[in-house]
Short mmCIF file of N, CA, C and O in Angstrom, two decimals:
data_model
loop_
_atom_site.label_atom_id
_atom_site.label_comp_id
_atom_site.label_asym_id
_atom_site.label_seq_id
_atom_site.Cartn_x
_atom_site.Cartn_y
_atom_site.Cartn_z
N UNK A 1 1.06 -0.90 0.19
CA UNK A 1 0.30 -0.15 -0.13
C UNK A 1 0.75 1.47 -0.20
O UNK A 1 0.44 2.22 -0.69
N UNK A 2 1.80 1.27 0.95
CA UNK A 2 3.09 2.07 0.86
C UNK A 2 3.16 2.83 -0.64
O UNK A 2 3.67 4.05 -1.01
N UNK A 3 3.61 1.28 -1.37
CA UNK A 3 4.60 1.68 -2.38
C UNK A 3 3.63 1.99 -3.84
O UNK A 3 4.20 3.18 -4.44
N UNK A 4 2.13 2.09 -3.22
CA UNK A 4 1.47 2.82 -4.61
C UNK A 4 1.27 4.21 -4.04
O UNK A 4 1.49 4.74 -4.94
N UNK A 5 0.76 4.57 -2.56
CA UNK A 5 0.80 5.99 -2.80
C UNK A 5 2.29 6.66 -2.76
O UNK A 5 2.49 7.90 -3.44
N UNK A 6 3.32 5.73 -2.77
CA UNK A 6 5.01 6.28 -2.68
C UNK A 6 4.74 6.76 -4.63
O UNK A 6 5.42 7.80 -4.82
N UNK A 7 4.87 5.82 -5.26
CA UNK A 7 4.59 6.56 -6.73
C UNK A 7 3.80 7.09 -7.03
O UNK A 7 4.40 7.77 -7.83
N UNK A 8 2.67 7.10 -6.81
CA UNK A 8 1.52 8.33 -6.92
C UNK A 8 2.11 9.42 -6.83
O UNK A 8 1.98 10.82 -7.31
N UNK A 9 2.77 9.67 -5.52
CA UNK A 9 3.50 10.96 -5.20
C UNK A 9 3.97 11.02 -5.81
O UNK A 9 4.37 12.80 -6.26
N UNK A 10 5.29 10.16 -6.48
CA UNK A 10 6.47 10.77 -7.20
C UNK A 10 5.99 11.01 -8.52
O UNK A 10 6.58 12.24 -9.16
N UNK A 11 4.85 10.38 -9.27
CA UNK A 11 4.37 11.23 -10.59
C UNK A 11 3.35 12.20 -10.50
O UNK A 11 3.88 12.93 -11.37
N UNK A 12 3.28 12.15 -9.50
CA UNK A 12 1.95 13.94 -9.02
C UNK A 12 3.80 14.89 -9.03
O UNK A 12 3.55 16.12 -9.34
N UNK A 13 4.75 14.25 -8.28
CA UNK A 13 5.59 15.88 -8.02
C UNK A 13 6.63 15.99 -9.70
O UNK A 13 6.54 16.95 -9.76
N UNK A 14 6.65 14.92 -10.27
CA UNK A 14 7.10 14.94 -11.47
C UNK A 14 6.14 15.95 -12.45
O UNK A 14 6.73 17.06 -12.88
N UNK A 15 4.51 15.45 -12.25
CA UNK A 15 4.02 16.24 -13.10
C UNK A 15 3.86 17.94 -12.81
O UNK A 15 3.79 18.94 -13.58
N UNK A 16 3.98 18.39 -11.33
CA UNK A 16 4.00 19.36 -10.75
C UNK A 16 5.23 20.24 -11.30
O UNK A 16 5.42 21.41 -11.97
N UNK A 17 6.54 19.49 -11.21
CA UNK A 17 7.68 19.94 -11.69
C UNK A 17 7.71 20.33 -13.22
O UNK A 17 8.34 21.19 -13.75
N UNK A 18 7.09 19.40 -14.20
CA UNK A 18 6.73 19.31 -15.38
C UNK A 18 6.00 21.08 -15.98
O UNK A 18 6.78 22.09 -16.49
N UNK A 19 4.79 21.29 -15.21
CA UNK A 19 4.29 22.25 -15.39
C UNK A 19 5.10 23.75 -14.73
O UNK A 19 4.46 25.10 -15.17
N UNK A 20 5.57 23.59 -13.71
CA UNK A 20 6.67 24.48 -13.21
C UNK A 20 7.82 24.83 -14.25
O UNK A 20 7.97 26.32 -14.13
N UNK A 21 7.66 24.15 -15.48
CA UNK A 21 9.14 23.95 -15.83
C UNK A 21 10.38 23.75 -15.49
O UNK A 21 11.58 24.05 -16.21
N UNK A 22 10.38 23.22 -14.12
CA UNK A 22 11.53 23.26 -13.71
C UNK A 22 12.02 21.51 -14.79
O UNK A 22 13.27 21.33 -14.83
N UNK A 23 11.40 21.11 -15.09
CA UNK A 23 11.67 19.39 -16.20
C UNK A 23 11.06 19.90 -17.05
O UNK A 23 9.93 20.40 -17.57
N UNK A 24 11.80 19.30 -18.63
CA UNK A 24 11.43 19.33 -19.97
C UNK A 24 10.55 18.07 -20.44
O UNK A 24 11.12 17.31 -19.34
N UNK A 25 9.56 17.89 -21.13
CA UNK A 25 9.01 16.87 -21.56
C UNK A 25 9.89 15.25 -21.54
O UNK A 25 9.59 14.10 -21.83
N UNK A 26 11.44 15.80 -22.49
CA UNK A 26 12.46 14.33 -22.81
C UNK A 26 12.80 14.32 -21.55
O UNK A 26 12.60 12.34 -21.10
N UNK A 27 12.87 14.77 -20.13
CA UNK A 27 13.37 14.20 -18.81
C UNK A 27 12.17 13.53 -18.28
O UNK A 27 12.58 12.56 -17.64
N UNK A 28 11.14 13.65 -18.29
CA UNK A 28 9.97 13.53 -17.66
C UNK A 28 9.79 11.94 -18.06
O UNK A 28 9.61 11.11 -17.69
N UNK A 29 9.69 11.71 -19.67
CA UNK A 29 9.54 11.01 -20.09
C UNK A 29 10.23 9.71 -19.91
O UNK A 29 10.10 8.52 -19.82
N UNK A 30 11.75 9.88 -19.69
CA UNK A 30 12.83 8.90 -19.47
C UNK A 30 12.17 8.56 -17.95
O UNK A 30 13.00 7.45 -18.04
N UNK A 31 12.45 9.72 -16.94
CA UNK A 31 12.25 9.23 -15.92
C UNK A 31 10.76 7.83 -15.76
O UNK A 31 11.06 7.47 -14.89
N UNK A 32 9.99 8.64 -16.27
CA UNK A 32 8.86 7.81 -16.17
C UNK A 32 9.29 6.31 -16.88
O UNK A 32 9.02 4.97 -16.53
N UNK A 33 10.06 6.31 -17.78
CA UNK A 33 10.38 4.99 -18.54
C UNK A 33 11.13 4.14 -17.83
O UNK A 33 10.77 2.52 -17.61
N UNK A 34 12.56 4.74 -17.17
CA UNK A 34 12.77 3.53 -16.56
C UNK A 34 12.16 3.17 -14.82
O UNK A 34 12.34 2.33 -14.68
N UNK A 35 11.23 4.57 -14.68
CA UNK A 35 10.60 3.48 -13.34
C UNK A 35 9.49 2.48 -13.81
O UNK A 35 9.77 1.86 -13.00
N UNK A 36 8.86 2.89 -14.74
CA UNK A 36 8.21 1.52 -15.07
C UNK A 36 9.20 0.23 -15.46
O UNK A 36 8.95 -0.77 -15.12
N UNK A 37 10.46 0.65 -16.20
CA UNK A 37 10.88 -0.75 -16.32
C UNK A 37 11.64 -1.63 -15.35
O UNK A 37 11.33 -2.16 -15.16
N UNK A 38 12.27 -0.46 -14.02
CA UNK A 38 12.54 -0.81 -12.79
C UNK A 38 11.66 -1.58 -12.40
O UNK A 38 11.62 -2.64 -11.31
N UNK A 39 10.09 -1.01 -12.15
CA UNK A 39 8.81 -1.90 -11.57
C UNK A 39 8.44 -3.36 -12.25
O UNK A 39 8.02 -3.93 -11.48
N UNK A 40 8.98 -3.48 -13.39
CA UNK A 40 8.42 -4.33 -14.14
C UNK A 40 9.49 -5.51 -13.59
O UNK A 40 9.30 -6.61 -13.37
N UNK A 41 10.52 -5.24 -13.75
CA UNK A 41 11.80 -5.94 -13.31
C UNK A 41 11.98 -6.48 -11.82
O UNK A 41 11.96 -7.71 -11.83
N UNK A 42 11.67 -5.71 -11.32
CA UNK A 42 11.36 -6.04 -9.98
C UNK A 42 9.81 -6.98 -9.78
O UNK A 42 10.39 -7.92 -8.74
N UNK A 43 8.89 -6.89 -10.04
CA UNK A 43 7.94 -7.50 -10.44
C UNK A 43 8.09 -9.26 -10.55
O UNK A 43 7.92 -10.05 -9.67
N UNK A 44 9.10 -9.45 -11.65
CA UNK A 44 9.40 -9.92 -12.13
C UNK A 44 10.79 -11.27 -11.09
O UNK A 44 10.07 -12.39 -11.52
N UNK A 45 11.42 -10.22 -11.02
CA UNK A 45 12.07 -11.13 -10.34
C UNK A 45 11.50 -11.82 -8.61
O UNK A 45 11.46 -12.68 -8.30
N UNK A 46 10.49 -10.44 -8.10
CA UNK A 46 9.51 -11.42 -7.26
C UNK A 46 8.93 -12.49 -7.49
O UNK A 46 9.00 -13.61 -6.46
N UNK A 47 8.15 -12.28 -8.54
CA UNK A 47 7.43 -13.69 -9.21
C UNK A 47 7.90 -14.95 -9.31
O UNK A 47 8.16 -15.71 -8.49
N UNK A 48 9.47 -14.97 -9.72
CA UNK A 48 10.38 -16.07 -9.95
C UNK A 48 10.69 -16.35 -8.61
O UNK A 48 10.93 -17.56 -8.66
N UNK A 49 10.93 -15.35 -7.82
CA UNK A 49 11.72 -16.26 -6.35
C UNK A 49 10.45 -17.08 -5.54
O UNK A 49 10.74 -17.82 -4.95
N UNK A 50 9.23 -16.18 -5.93
CA UNK A 50 7.89 -16.88 -5.63
C UNK A 50 7.45 -18.00 -5.89
O UNK A 50 7.39 -19.33 -5.22
N UNK A 51 8.02 -18.12 -7.46
CA UNK A 51 7.87 -19.25 -7.92
C UNK A 51 8.62 -20.74 -7.80
O UNK A 51 7.94 -21.91 -7.75
N UNK A 52 9.92 -20.54 -7.12
CA UNK A 52 10.79 -21.23 -6.69
C UNK A 52 10.65 -22.10 -5.33
O UNK A 52 10.37 -23.23 -5.13
N UNK A 53 9.58 -21.28 -4.29
CA UNK A 53 9.11 -21.46 -3.25
C UNK A 53 8.51 -22.53 -3.47
O UNK A 53 7.46 -23.12 -2.54
N UNK A 54 7.53 -21.88 -4.44
CA UNK A 54 6.50 -22.79 -4.39
C UNK A 54 6.51 -24.20 -4.88
O UNK A 54 5.69 -24.82 -4.53
N UNK A 55 7.49 -24.57 -6.09
CA UNK A 55 7.19 -26.03 -6.56
C UNK A 55 8.10 -26.35 -5.97
O UNK A 55 8.78 -27.71 -6.61
N UNK A 56 9.08 -26.05 -4.90
CA UNK A 56 10.73 -27.00 -4.58
C UNK A 56 10.34 -27.15 -3.18
O UNK A 56 9.36 -26.67 -2.52
#
């Protein structure tokens, strides 16, 4: 639950910084892309570790 709230706050913060002109669209796109890829990788690693516990 805290992870969802934290990631939501980060995305709101990035949108706020973009509207203020502190970040440009390319930087925001890069940050969001890297964040999504890291989340997917972490989810897959967690799934693989749980899978080995379930079947061994």
